[in-house]
Amino acid sequence: MRPVSIIGIGKTPFGAFPDKSLLDLAVEAGRKCLKNGNISPAQVEAFYLGNFAGPAFVGQNHLAPYVAAAMGLEGVPATRFEAACASSGSAFFHACSAVAGGMYDVVLVAGVEKMTSQPTPRVTDILASAGELGGEVKAGATFPSLFAMIARRHMYQFGTTREHLAAVAVKNHSNGAKNPEAHMRKVITMEQALAGRMIADPLTIYDCSLVSDGAAAVLLCPAERAAEFTSKPARVLGVAQASDRLALADKEDITTFPAVRQAGQKAYQMAGMTARDIDFAELHDCFTIAEIIAMEDLGFVPRGEGGPATAAGFSALNGEKPINTSGGLKTKGHPVGATGVAQICDLVLQLRCEAGERQLSRAGIGLAQNLGGSGATCVVTILGR
Amino acid sequence: MTLFHCSACGKAYVARPVYCRCGSQEFRAGEASGKGCVYSCTTLYAAAEKFEKDLPFQIAIIELDDGPRLTARISGRPVEIGDAVTHLHEQEGVHFFQAA
Ligand SMILES: [Zn+2]
């Protein structure tokens, strides 16, 4: 297998953009990315698109060639990947596999979701369809309610508190306020987070990520060719995807995600690293409890200690292992299908020392963890310089 | 309530699976006690379109005494993790439980 590098990144701001269509967003991110990597559309050999629910949100199917043609990519293989919130993480994983295997040299990976054109109950409906239809969805479960049950069980088994959950929200709001492209740039206090409107007990509105529009893209090529295109390539040191059962009721223990542990272990193994080698991370904080569990499943802290570690500042911008310097899904925004690739873009910004006000002094090795649904897909990526 | 038991290894399922985890494809349906306890639960204050009329309502993952878990609705007084519950009825494929 050939080592793979990231030679370009491009992202739209995340937010609610009534005047921008799914196509507008995807093309904006793709074009920015091509420009960033000094690549012309004619040089791109394949296109991988992550998108969760374009057909349900905007009515368009067969999205990959639709987007590819609009970006000026003519005739190349164009394929859409769907893995709930890990859709573009999965597209990235498969694109890396194809470049590593020698199938292509220059590949564009994008992720896009246009969510705000639908009213909230409809959005909740569409998102819930990534749960298990026969049991969970039928009973009225929503994604917040599934993660609420995960949080309740984590509290029961490990003594995690609502203050621990709120500490994740306060930290990510503080980071997001420093990110000019974040959906919500607003610092909040612990008191505000705790007093938020209840969505599914114990999760308040401040424990939930945002419903956003947005797109992100990255360009890949074999590491040996990276210098042709950029002076600041990022190296894919490890990347892995794993899967699990959809329904929470079918899992032995809902306070841990086997797919996260498996993808993490494989990515660490590929990189020849352990959790200790990771300087910073973008973790999938679709809900505050998800960030806490990801810290534990990736070995950043022992099981049950994610909450107390967050409250003690372990994952703060100036902490031992900064997590979600972008503001995370919580404040940067969570256009579902764009999230996985957007996390990669945020790692690259830190690695290139282009993260502005939130730039870390030690940013040599970054990890991204992209979770689909309530843990049925996970993609973990480790990047270096 | 009805459960499906693998003819080879006896493992019980709430919905008839295609394959048992042991590899068998033979199942027999049988009546279960409907007794279990709450593995986790939450009260929803926001829901998908179809369920907005029911808000707020409680859902739970129930661990049945016969082994399998399922996602169910709770009727009557709210329950907590560890509470004993009994099966009340099934409506359009959704199981309702109440505190025992
Ligand atoms: Zn069996």
Tab-separated table of C-alpha atoms and ligand atoms in Angstrom:
chain	number	residue	atom	x	y	z
A	1	MET	CA	0.000	0.000	0.000
A	2	ARG	CA	1.166	3.500	-0.861
A	3	PRO	CA	1.144	6.229	1.805
A	4	VAL	CA	-1.535	8.852	1.068
A	5	SER	CA	-1.398	12.630	1.560
A	6	ILE	CA	-3.988	15.372	1.719
A	7	ILE	CA	-2.998	18.163	-0.644
A	8	GLY	CA	-6.030	20.426	-0.548
A	9	ILE	CA	-8.951	21.348	1.690
A	10	GLY	CA	-12.080	23.428	1.115
A	11	LYS	CA	-15.114	24.147	3.243
A	12	THR	CA	-18.182	26.335	3.122
A	13	PRO	CA	-19.129	28.111	6.321
A	14	PHE	CA	-21.692	26.019	8.255
A	15	GLY	CA	-25.072	27.533	9.094
A	16	ALA	CA	-28.589	28.082	7.793
A	17	PHE	CA	-28.355	29.333	4.214
A	18	PRO	CA	-31.821	29.664	2.665
A	19	ASP	CA	-30.337	31.003	-0.583
A	20	LYS	CA	-27.885	28.145	-1.146
A	21	SER	CA	-28.906	24.780	-2.600
A	22	LEU	CA	-27.205	21.460	-1.909
A	23	LEU	CA	-25.473	21.853	-5.266
A	24	ASP	CA	-24.308	25.424	-4.503
A	25	LEU	CA	-22.763	24.262	-1.230
A	26	ALA	CA	-21.047	21.179	-2.675
A	27	VAL	CA	-19.640	23.091	-5.644
A	28	GLU	CA	-18.385	25.929	-3.410
A	29	ALA	CA	-16.480	23.479	-1.169
A	30	GLY	CA	-15.177	21.460	-4.115
A	31	ARG	CA	-13.957	24.505	-6.025
A	32	LYS	CA	-12.254	25.962	-2.939
A	33	CYS	CA	-10.553	22.622	-2.400
A	34	LEU	CA	-9.299	22.325	-5.989
A	35	LYS	CA	-7.915	25.859	-5.761
A	36	ASN	CA	-6.323	25.103	-2.392
A	37	GLY	CA	-4.590	22.048	-3.902
A	38	ASN	CA	-3.623	23.803	-7.148
A	39	ILE	CA	-5.498	21.162	-9.111
A	40	SER	CA	-7.621	21.663	-12.222
A	41	PRO	CA	-10.856	19.655	-12.530
A	42	ALA	CA	-9.316	17.738	-15.452
A	43	GLN	CA	-6.625	16.294	-13.145
A	44	VAL	CA	-9.156	14.648	-10.799
A	45	GLU	CA	-9.430	10.914	-11.492
A	46	ALA	CA	-12.320	9.965	-9.176
A	47	PHE	CA	-14.955	11.633	-7.007
A	48	TYR	CA	-16.249	10.300	-3.677
A	49	LEU	CA	-19.267	12.015	-2.113
A	50	GLY	CA	-20.572	11.588	1.420
A	51	ASN	CA	-24.242	12.456	1.841
A	52	PHE	CA	-26.764	11.107	4.321
A	53	ALA	CA	-30.218	12.090	3.135
A	54	GLY	CA	-30.149	14.359	0.098
A	55	PRO	CA	-33.105	12.485	-1.430
A	56	ALA	CA	-35.206	13.109	1.722
A	57	PHE	CA	-33.981	16.639	2.482
A	58	VAL	CA	-34.016	18.098	-1.041
A	59	GLY	CA	-35.572	15.416	-3.264
A	60	GLN	CA	-32.527	14.804	-5.483
A	61	ASN	CA	-31.118	11.311	-5.878
A	62	HIS	CA	-28.084	10.074	-7.866
A	63	LEU	CA	-26.133	12.826	-6.193
A	64	ALA	CA	-22.491	12.001	-6.918
A	65	PRO	CA	-22.532	12.492	-10.720
A	66	TYR	CA	-24.937	15.431	-10.228
A	67	VAL	CA	-22.404	17.196	-8.004
A	68	ALA	CA	-19.349	16.020	-9.996
A	69	ALA	CA	-20.665	17.460	-13.265
A	70	ALA	CA	-21.479	20.785	-11.607
A	71	MET	CA	-17.895	20.960	-10.299
A	72	GLY	CA	-16.536	20.407	-13.802
A	73	LEU	CA	-15.384	16.841	-13.222
A	74	GLU	CA	-16.255	15.178	-16.521
A	75	GLY	CA	-16.683	11.452	-16.920
A	76	VAL	CA	-14.830	10.306	-13.788
A	77	PRO	CA	-16.224	7.590	-11.514
A	78	ALA	CA	-18.482	9.434	-9.070
A	79	THR	CA	-19.981	7.548	-6.136
A	80	ARG	CA	-22.102	8.504	-3.143
A	81	PHE	CA	-21.474	6.975	0.301
A	82	GLU	CA	-24.215	6.816	2.924
A	83	ALA	CA	-23.398	5.882	6.511
A	84	ALA	CA	-25.645	8.267	8.467
A	85	CYS	CA	-23.480	10.933	10.172
A	86	ALA	CA	-20.338	9.037	9.079
A	87	SER	CA	-21.185	9.309	5.366
A	88	SER	CA	-18.249	11.476	4.347
A	89	GLY	CA	-15.903	9.760	6.807
A	90	SER	CA	-16.735	6.581	4.938
A	91	ALA	CA	-16.226	8.294	1.552
A	92	PHE	CA	-12.811	9.473	2.814
A	93	PHE	CA	-11.871	5.979	4.048
A	94	HIS	CA	-12.751	4.391	0.701
A	95	ALA	CA	-10.987	7.130	-1.290
A	96	CYS	CA	-7.844	6.588	0.810
A	97	SER	CA	-8.091	2.845	0.134
A	98	ALA	CA	-8.286	3.436	-3.626
A	99	VAL	CA	-5.293	5.814	-3.684
A	100	ALA	CA	-3.281	3.587	-1.338
A	101	GLY	CA	-4.050	0.581	-3.543
A	102	GLY	CA	-2.819	2.360	-6.656
A	103	MET	CA	-6.156	2.631	-8.445
A	104	TYR	CA	-5.963	6.439	-8.739
A	105	ASP	CA	-3.515	9.247	-7.971
A	106	VAL	CA	-5.622	12.397	-7.604
A	107	VAL	CA	-8.999	11.963	-5.921
A	108	LEU	CA	-11.546	14.489	-4.650
A	109	VAL	CA	-13.638	13.602	-1.583
A	110	ALA	CA	-16.541	15.801	-0.555
A	111	GLY	CA	-19.395	15.730	1.923
A	112	VAL	CA	-22.574	17.783	1.811
A	113	GLU	CA	-25.910	18.129	3.577
A	114	LYS	CA	-28.675	20.670	3.074
A	115	MET	CA	-30.882	20.343	6.172
A	116	THR	CA	-32.516	23.667	7.006
A	117	SER	CA	-35.020	23.713	4.162
A	118	GLN	CA	-37.210	21.333	6.213
A	119	PRO	CA	-39.107	22.121	9.456
A	120	THR	CA	-37.563	20.670	12.661
A	121	PRO	CA	-40.040	17.776	13.204
A	122	ARG	CA	-39.408	16.643	9.610
A	123	VAL	CA	-35.634	16.908	10.163
A	124	THR	CA	-36.040	14.822	13.341
A	125	ASP	CA	-37.970	12.272	11.267
A	126	ILE	CA	-35.305	12.049	8.571
A	127	LEU	CA	-32.491	11.773	11.124
A	128	ALA	CA	-34.403	9.104	13.065
A	129	SER	CA	-34.453	6.935	9.939
A	130	ALA	CA	-30.756	6.227	10.619
A	131	GLY	CA	-31.921	4.398	13.744
A	132	GLU	CA	-33.362	0.906	13.613
A	133	LEU	CA	-36.753	1.170	11.933
A	134	GLY	CA	-38.376	-1.981	13.313
A	135	GLY	CA	-37.930	-1.264	17.019
A	136	GLU	CA	-36.490	2.141	17.886
A	137	VAL	CA	-38.132	4.383	15.322
A	138	LYS	CA	-41.500	2.630	15.654
A	139	ALA	CA	-41.472	3.274	19.415
A	140	GLY	CA	-40.938	7.002	18.799
A	141	ALA	CA	-37.196	7.166	19.487
A	142	THR	CA	-35.310	10.173	18.109
A	143	PHE	CA	-31.540	10.542	17.956
A	144	PRO	CA	-31.464	12.801	21.025
A	145	SER	CA	-33.507	10.175	22.902
A	146	LEU	CA	-31.140	7.334	21.940
A	147	PHE	CA	-28.149	9.323	23.167
A	148	ALA	CA	-30.162	10.339	26.235
A	149	MET	CA	-30.528	6.650	27.111
A	150	ILE	CA	-26.798	6.207	26.535
A	151	ALA	CA	-26.142	9.180	28.845
A	152	ARG	CA	-28.512	7.870	31.533
A	153	ARG	CA	-26.782	4.490	31.513
A	154	HIS	CA	-23.309	6.124	31.568
A	155	MET	CA	-24.411	8.184	34.584
A	156	TYR	CA	-25.775	5.036	36.263
A	157	GLN	CA	-22.636	2.955	35.679
A	158	PHE	CA	-19.899	5.547	36.154
A	159	GLY	CA	-21.400	8.438	38.104
A	160	THR	CA	-21.191	10.843	35.167
A	161	THR	CA	-23.177	14.001	35.968
A	162	ARG	CA	-25.106	16.640	34.051
A	163	GLU	CA	-22.278	19.055	34.977
A	164	HIS	CA	-19.851	16.751	33.145
A	165	LEU	CA	-22.055	16.835	30.032
A	166	ALA	CA	-22.400	20.610	30.304
A	167	ALA	CA	-18.602	20.953	30.571
A	168	VAL	CA	-18.330	19.516	27.046
A	169	ALA	CA	-20.847	22.081	25.769
A	170	VAL	CA	-19.149	25.014	27.523
A	171	LYS	CA	-15.742	24.002	26.105
A	172	ASN	CA	-17.024	23.522	22.543
A	173	HIS	CA	-18.910	26.819	22.646
A	174	SER	CA	-15.727	28.550	23.790
A	175	ASN	CA	-13.757	26.992	20.893
A	176	GLY	CA	-16.484	27.629	18.318
A	177	ALA	CA	-16.576	31.312	19.242
A	178	LYS	CA	-13.007	31.496	17.891
A	179	ASN	CA	-13.930	29.803	14.582
A	180	PRO	CA	-15.055	32.320	11.921
A	181	GLU	CA	-16.765	29.539	9.929
A	182	ALA	CA	-18.749	28.082	12.843
A	183	HIS	CA	-22.554	28.005	12.772
A	184	MET	CA	-22.915	29.371	16.316
A	185	ARG	CA	-20.264	31.707	17.709
A	186	LYS	CA	-21.441	32.208	21.263
A	187	VAL	CA	-19.663	31.612	24.561
A	188	ILE	CA	-21.946	30.038	27.186
A	189	THR	CA	-21.641	29.550	30.944
A	190	MET	CA	-22.095	26.344	32.920
A	191	GLU	CA	-25.305	27.815	34.394
A	192	GLN	CA	-26.748	28.471	30.922
A	193	ALA	CA	-25.866	24.968	29.742
A	194	LEU	CA	-27.558	23.397	32.768
A	195	ALA	CA	-30.673	25.542	32.415
A	196	GLY	CA	-31.212	24.728	28.728
A	197	ARG	CA	-34.568	23.531	27.437
A	198	MET	CA	-34.916	19.761	27.933
A	199	ILE	CA	-34.981	17.749	24.681
A	200	ALA	CA	-34.710	14.176	26.001
A	201	ASP	CA	-33.829	13.915	29.656
A	202	PRO	CA	-30.959	14.371	30.680
A	203	LEU	CA	-30.000	16.096	27.404
A	204	THR	CA	-30.888	19.769	26.990
A	205	ILE	CA	-30.674	21.848	23.842
A	206	TYR	CA	-27.048	22.605	24.837
A	207	ASP	CA	-26.165	18.895	24.736
A	208	CYS	CA	-27.302	18.581	21.115
A	209	SER	CA	-25.402	19.492	17.953
A	210	LEU	CA	-26.864	21.888	15.424
A	211	VAL	CA	-28.964	21.329	12.318
A	212	SER	CA	-26.875	22.984	9.608
A	213	ASP	CA	-26.263	23.377	5.897
A	214	GLY	CA	-22.725	22.969	4.658
A	215	ALA	CA	-20.143	21.144	2.594
A	216	ALA	CA	-16.475	20.207	2.877
A	217	ALA	CA	-13.907	18.658	0.554
A	218	VAL	CA	-10.363	17.287	0.575
A	219	LEU	CA	-7.966	16.269	-2.195
A	220	LEU	CA	-5.886	13.105	-1.911
A	221	CYS	CA	-2.820	11.893	-3.769
A	222	PRO	CA	0.028	9.433	-3.152
A	223	ALA	CA	2.449	10.921	-0.589
A	224	GLU	CA	5.321	10.631	-3.085
A	225	ARG	CA	3.550	13.144	-5.382
A	226	ALA	CA	2.323	15.590	-2.721
A	227	ALA	CA	5.196	18.048	-3.215
A	228	GLU	CA	4.063	18.637	-6.823
A	229	PHE	CA	0.932	20.339	-5.502
A	230	THR	CA	1.604	21.842	-2.073
A	231	SER	CA	4.339	22.757	0.386
A	232	LYS	CA	2.107	21.771	3.326
A	233	PRO	CA	0.744	18.281	2.729
A	234	ALA	CA	-0.820	16.295	5.568
A	235	ARG	CA	-0.016	12.596	5.739
A	236	VAL	CA	-2.739	9.989	6.352
A	237	LEU	CA	-0.921	7.911	8.977
A	238	GLY	CA	-3.879	5.678	9.778
A	239	VAL	CA	-7.491	5.335	8.667
A	240	ALA	CA	-10.038	2.654	9.511
A	241	GLN	CA	-13.760	2.024	9.402
A	242	ALA	CA	-15.788	-0.415	11.509
A	243	SER	CA	-19.436	-1.359	11.912
A	244	ASP	CA	-21.857	-2.610	14.547
A	245	ARG	CA	-25.557	-3.428	14.986
A	246	LEU	CA	-27.971	-0.528	14.507
A	247	ALA	CA	-30.306	-0.954	17.487
A	248	LEU	CA	-29.133	0.062	20.951
A	249	ALA	CA	-31.268	-2.764	22.355
A	250	ASP	CA	-29.076	-5.263	20.452
A	251	LYS	CA	-25.841	-4.027	22.050
A	252	GLU	CA	-24.412	-5.639	25.128
A	253	ASP	CA	-23.297	-2.363	26.724
A	254	ILE	CA	-24.485	1.009	25.403
A	255	THR	CA	-21.894	3.033	27.346
A	256	THR	CA	-19.193	2.075	24.841
A	257	PHE	CA	-19.127	1.817	21.040
A	258	PRO	CA	-17.366	-1.336	19.759
A	259	ALA	CA	-17.095	0.215	16.263
A	260	VAL	CA	-15.179	3.183	17.720
A	261	ARG	CA	-12.847	0.881	19.632
A	262	GLN	CA	-12.248	-1.295	16.566
A	263	ALA	CA	-11.705	1.570	14.121
A	264	GLY	CA	-9.479	3.275	16.704
A	265	GLN	CA	-7.346	0.191	17.290
A	266	LYS	CA	-6.915	-0.403	13.538
A	267	ALA	CA	-6.002	3.231	12.880
A	268	TYR	CA	-3.519	3.265	15.784
A	269	GLN	CA	-2.007	0.025	14.508
A	270	MET	CA	-1.687	1.360	10.950
A	271	ALA	CA	0.002	4.520	12.276
A	272	GLY	CA	2.189	2.536	14.707
A	273	MET	CA	0.878	4.718	17.508
A	274	THR	CA	-1.145	4.706	20.697
A	275	ALA	CA	-3.529	7.245	22.188
A	276	ARG	CA	-0.549	8.838	23.947
A	277	ASP	CA	0.931	9.952	20.604
A	278	ILE	CA	-2.150	11.982	19.631
A	279	ASP	CA	-1.689	15.732	20.183
A	280	PHE	CA	-5.265	16.832	19.446
A	281	ALA	CA	-8.522	15.464	18.105
A	282	GLU	CA	-11.822	16.237	16.430
A	283	LEU	CA	-14.329	13.862	18.053
A	284	HIS	CA	-17.920	13.285	16.936
A	285	ASP	CA	-19.856	15.306	19.532
A	286	CYS	CA	-23.322	14.891	17.988
A	287	PHE	CA	-24.307	14.969	21.671
A	288	THR	CA	-22.091	15.898	24.619
A	289	ILE	CA	-22.150	12.299	25.933
A	290	ALA	CA	-20.784	11.091	22.572
A	291	GLU	CA	-17.594	13.142	23.042
A	292	ILE	CA	-17.149	11.727	26.561
A	293	ILE	CA	-17.567	8.128	25.351
A	294	ALA	CA	-15.289	8.707	22.331
A	295	MET	CA	-12.518	9.919	24.684
A	296	GLU	CA	-12.871	6.647	26.575
A	297	ASP	CA	-13.237	4.330	23.567
A	298	LEU	CA	-10.157	5.845	21.887
A	299	GLY	CA	-8.105	5.364	25.047
A	300	PHE	CA	-7.543	9.061	25.796
A	301	VAL	CA	-8.842	8.377	29.333
A	302	PRO	CA	-9.926	5.192	31.163
A	303	ARG	CA	-13.583	4.131	30.957
A	304	GLY	CA	-15.919	6.263	32.985
A	305	GLU	CA	-13.425	9.108	33.324
A	306	GLY	CA	-14.371	11.140	30.246
A	307	GLY	CA	-16.728	13.412	32.194
A	308	PRO	CA	-14.418	14.255	35.116
A	309	ALA	CA	-11.461	14.703	32.712
A	310	THR	CA	-13.454	17.203	30.627
A	311	ALA	CA	-14.530	19.116	33.746
A	312	ALA	CA	-10.854	19.238	34.819
A	313	GLY	CA	-9.804	20.859	31.512
A	314	PHE	CA	-8.064	17.815	29.960
A	315	SER	CA	-9.612	18.512	26.534
A	316	ALA	CA	-9.636	22.345	26.627
A	317	LEU	CA	-7.726	24.437	24.082
A	318	ASN	CA	-4.854	24.707	26.588
A	319	GLY	CA	-5.387	21.223	28.028
A	320	GLU	CA	-3.395	18.022	27.824
A	321	LYS	CA	-5.238	16.801	24.709
A	322	PRO	CA	-7.345	19.525	23.069
A	323	ILE	CA	-10.578	18.121	21.631
A	324	ASN	CA	-12.770	19.839	19.037
A	325	THR	CA	-10.737	23.007	18.652
A	326	SER	CA	-13.136	23.796	15.770
A	327	GLY	CA	-16.048	24.005	18.201
A	328	GLY	CA	-17.153	20.499	17.252
A	329	LEU	CA	-20.506	19.505	15.832
A	330	LYS	CA	-21.974	21.316	18.811
A	331	THR	CA	-21.101	24.832	17.585
A	332	LYS	CA	-19.276	24.501	14.269
A	333	GLY	CA	-22.462	22.836	13.039
A	334	HIS	CA	-23.433	19.352	11.893
A	335	PRO	CA	-24.487	19.164	8.251
A	336	VAL	CA	-24.593	15.392	8.673
A	337	GLY	CA	-23.059	14.244	5.390
A	338	ALA	CA	-20.339	16.929	5.465
A	339	THR	CA	-19.143	16.325	9.011
A	340	GLY	CA	-16.561	13.571	8.444
A	341	VAL	CA	-14.635	15.480	5.785
A	342	ALA	CA	-15.035	18.758	7.703
A	343	GLN	CA	-13.295	17.131	10.684
A	344	ILE	CA	-10.393	16.205	8.368
A	345	CYS	CA	-10.250	19.829	7.117
A	346	ASP	CA	-10.074	21.050	10.717
A	347	LEU	CA	-7.210	18.678	11.538
A	348	VAL	CA	-5.321	19.881	8.447
A	349	LEU	CA	-5.801	23.540	9.458
A	350	GLN	CA	-4.107	22.786	12.798
A	351	LEU	CA	-1.324	20.738	11.157
A	352	ARG	CA	-0.628	23.606	8.725
A	353	CYS	CA	-0.726	26.166	11.557
A	354	GLU	CA	-3.622	27.927	9.811
A	355	ALA	CA	-6.179	27.632	12.632
A	356	GLY	CA	-6.031	31.325	13.584
A	357	GLU	CA	-7.128	32.238	17.088
A	358	ARG	CA	-7.568	28.585	18.055
A	359	GLN	CA	-4.156	27.424	16.757
A	360	LEU	CA	-2.438	24.966	19.090
A	361	SER	CA	1.277	25.250	19.809
A	362	ARG	CA	1.666	21.456	19.680
A	363	ALA	CA	-0.215	20.136	16.654
A	364	GLY	CA	1.942	17.434	15.075
A	365	ILE	CA	-0.461	14.460	15.175
A	366	GLY	CA	-4.259	14.812	14.967
A	367	LEU	CA	-7.062	12.257	15.182
A	368	ALA	CA	-10.591	12.502	13.775
A	369	GLN	CA	-13.447	10.230	14.845
A	370	ASN	CA	-16.647	10.239	12.784
A	371	LEU	CA	-19.625	8.294	14.167
A	372	GLY	CA	-22.670	7.112	12.216
A	373	GLY	CA	-26.039	6.801	13.911
A	374	SER	CA	-25.843	5.490	17.447
A	375	GLY	CA	-22.529	3.801	16.700
A	376	ALA	CA	-23.239	1.414	13.801
A	377	THR	CA	-20.469	3.007	11.711
A	378	CYS	CA	-17.247	4.625	12.860
A	379	VAL	CA	-14.313	6.014	10.895
A	380	VAL	CA	-11.099	6.988	12.686
A	381	THR	CA	-8.335	8.896	10.889
A	382	ILE	CA	-4.882	9.850	12.152
A	383	LEU	CA	-3.016	12.626	10.336
A	384	GLY	CA	0.516	13.939	10.619
A	385	ARG	CA	2.665	16.379	8.694
B	1	MET	CA	-45.916	-11.242	24.593
B	2	THR	CA	-44.470	-13.517	21.917
B	3	LEU	CA	-40.743	-14.287	21.675
B	4	PHE	CA	-38.867	-16.318	19.089
B	5	HIS	CA	-36.527	-19.022	20.395
B	6	CYS	CA	-33.708	-20.506	18.333
B	7	SER	CA	-34.372	-24.234	17.916
B	8	ALA	CA	-30.637	-24.982	18.043
B	9	CYS	CA	-29.304	-22.924	20.967
B	10	GLY	CA	-32.458	-21.606	22.666
B	11	LYS	CA	-31.510	-17.905	22.402
B	12	ALA	CA	-34.618	-15.687	22.543
B	13	TYR	CA	-35.412	-12.809	20.175
B	14	VAL	CA	-38.152	-10.149	20.226
B	15	ALA	CA	-38.393	-10.114	16.408
B	16	ARG	CA	-37.768	-13.229	14.315
B	17	PRO	CA	-34.227	-12.858	12.937
B	18	VAL	CA	-33.036	-14.261	9.612
B	19	TYR	CA	-30.158	-16.075	11.317
B	20	CYS	CA	-29.488	-16.775	14.980
B	21	ARG	CA	-26.017	-15.686	16.090
B	22	CYS	CA	-25.262	-19.444	16.317
B	23	GLY	CA	-26.022	-19.803	12.584
B	24	SER	CA	-29.350	-21.614	12.880
B	25	GLN	CA	-32.354	-20.482	10.848
B	26	GLU	CA	-35.016	-22.361	12.792
B	27	PHE	CA	-37.106	-20.588	15.384
B	28	ARG	CA	-40.185	-21.469	17.395
B	29	ALA	CA	-42.589	-18.830	18.686
B	30	GLY	CA	-43.566	-18.971	22.332
B	31	GLU	CA	-45.384	-16.903	24.933
B	32	ALA	CA	-43.123	-15.069	27.387
B	33	SER	CA	-43.898	-13.680	30.846
B	34	GLY	CA	-43.482	-10.081	29.675
B	35	LYS	CA	-41.570	-9.367	32.891
B	36	GLY	CA	-38.324	-7.453	32.782
B	37	CYS	CA	-36.410	-4.492	34.125
B	38	VAL	CA	-35.356	-1.086	32.791
B	39	TYR	CA	-31.820	-1.055	31.296
B	40	SER	CA	-32.081	2.635	30.371
B	41	CYS	CA	-34.800	5.197	29.709
B	42	THR	CA	-35.544	8.805	28.793
B	43	THR	CA	-38.461	11.189	28.627
B	44	LEU	CA	-38.813	12.951	25.268
B	45	TYR	CA	-39.852	16.613	25.010
B	46	ALA	CA	-39.321	16.780	21.231
B	47	ALA	CA	-40.289	14.094	18.740
B	48	ALA	CA	-40.710	13.254	15.088
B	49	GLU	CA	-43.905	14.485	13.376
B	50	LYS	CA	-45.856	11.285	13.978
B	51	PHE	CA	-45.290	11.327	17.751
B	52	GLU	CA	-45.590	15.047	18.534
B	53	LYS	CA	-49.149	14.533	19.812
B	54	ASP	CA	-47.831	12.139	22.513
B	55	LEU	CA	-45.261	14.547	24.041
B	56	PRO	CA	-43.890	14.300	26.629
B	57	PHE	CA	-43.534	10.494	26.670
B	58	GLN	CA	-41.063	7.997	28.063
B	59	ILE	CA	-39.220	5.299	26.121
B	60	ALA	CA	-36.976	2.629	27.612
B	61	ILE	CA	-34.698	-0.241	26.741
B	62	ILE	CA	-36.238	-3.171	28.626
B	63	GLU	CA	-34.249	-6.259	29.522
B	64	LEU	CA	-36.720	-9.135	29.572
B	65	ASP	CA	-36.353	-11.911	32.149
B	66	ASP	CA	-36.145	-14.264	29.133
B	67	GLY	CA	-32.961	-12.542	27.943
B	68	PRO	CA	-33.459	-10.187	25.011
B	69	ARG	CA	-33.756	-6.410	25.192
B	70	LEU	CA	-36.152	-4.211	23.263
B	71	THR	CA	-36.973	-0.534	22.865
B	72	ALA	CA	-40.450	0.124	24.243
B	73	ARG	CA	-42.855	2.819	25.373
B	74	ILE	CA	-43.666	3.290	29.069
B	75	SER	CA	-47.287	3.864	30.133
B	76	GLY	CA	-48.328	5.344	33.461
B	77	ARG	CA	-45.825	6.589	36.019
B	78	PRO	CA	-42.251	7.223	34.822
B	79	VAL	CA	-39.678	4.502	35.528
B	80	GLU	CA	-35.973	4.561	36.439
B	81	ILE	CA	-33.040	2.304	35.534
B	82	GLY	CA	-33.379	-1.006	37.410
B	83	ASP	CA	-37.156	-0.739	37.937
B	84	ALA	CA	-39.183	-3.900	37.382
B	85	VAL	CA	-41.708	-3.575	34.537
B	86	THR	CA	-44.395	-5.740	32.933
B	87	HIS	CA	-45.650	-5.920	29.381
B	88	LEU	CA	-48.966	-4.114	28.922
B	89	HIS	CA	-49.875	-4.504	25.259
B	90	GLU	CA	-48.588	-4.270	21.707
B	91	GLN	CA	-49.961	-1.692	19.336
B	92	GLU	CA	-48.895	-1.460	15.685
B	93	GLY	CA	-45.664	-3.275	16.494
B	94	VAL	CA	-44.805	-1.075	19.501
B	95	HIS	CA	-44.575	-2.720	22.903
B	96	PHE	CA	-45.905	-0.817	25.912
B	97	PHE	CA	-44.669	-1.589	29.435
B	98	GLN	CA	-45.590	-0.249	32.879
B	99	ALA	CA	-43.962	-0.252	36.299
B	100	ALA	CA	-44.536	-3.596	38.008
C	1	ZN	ZN	-29.115	-20.184	18.005
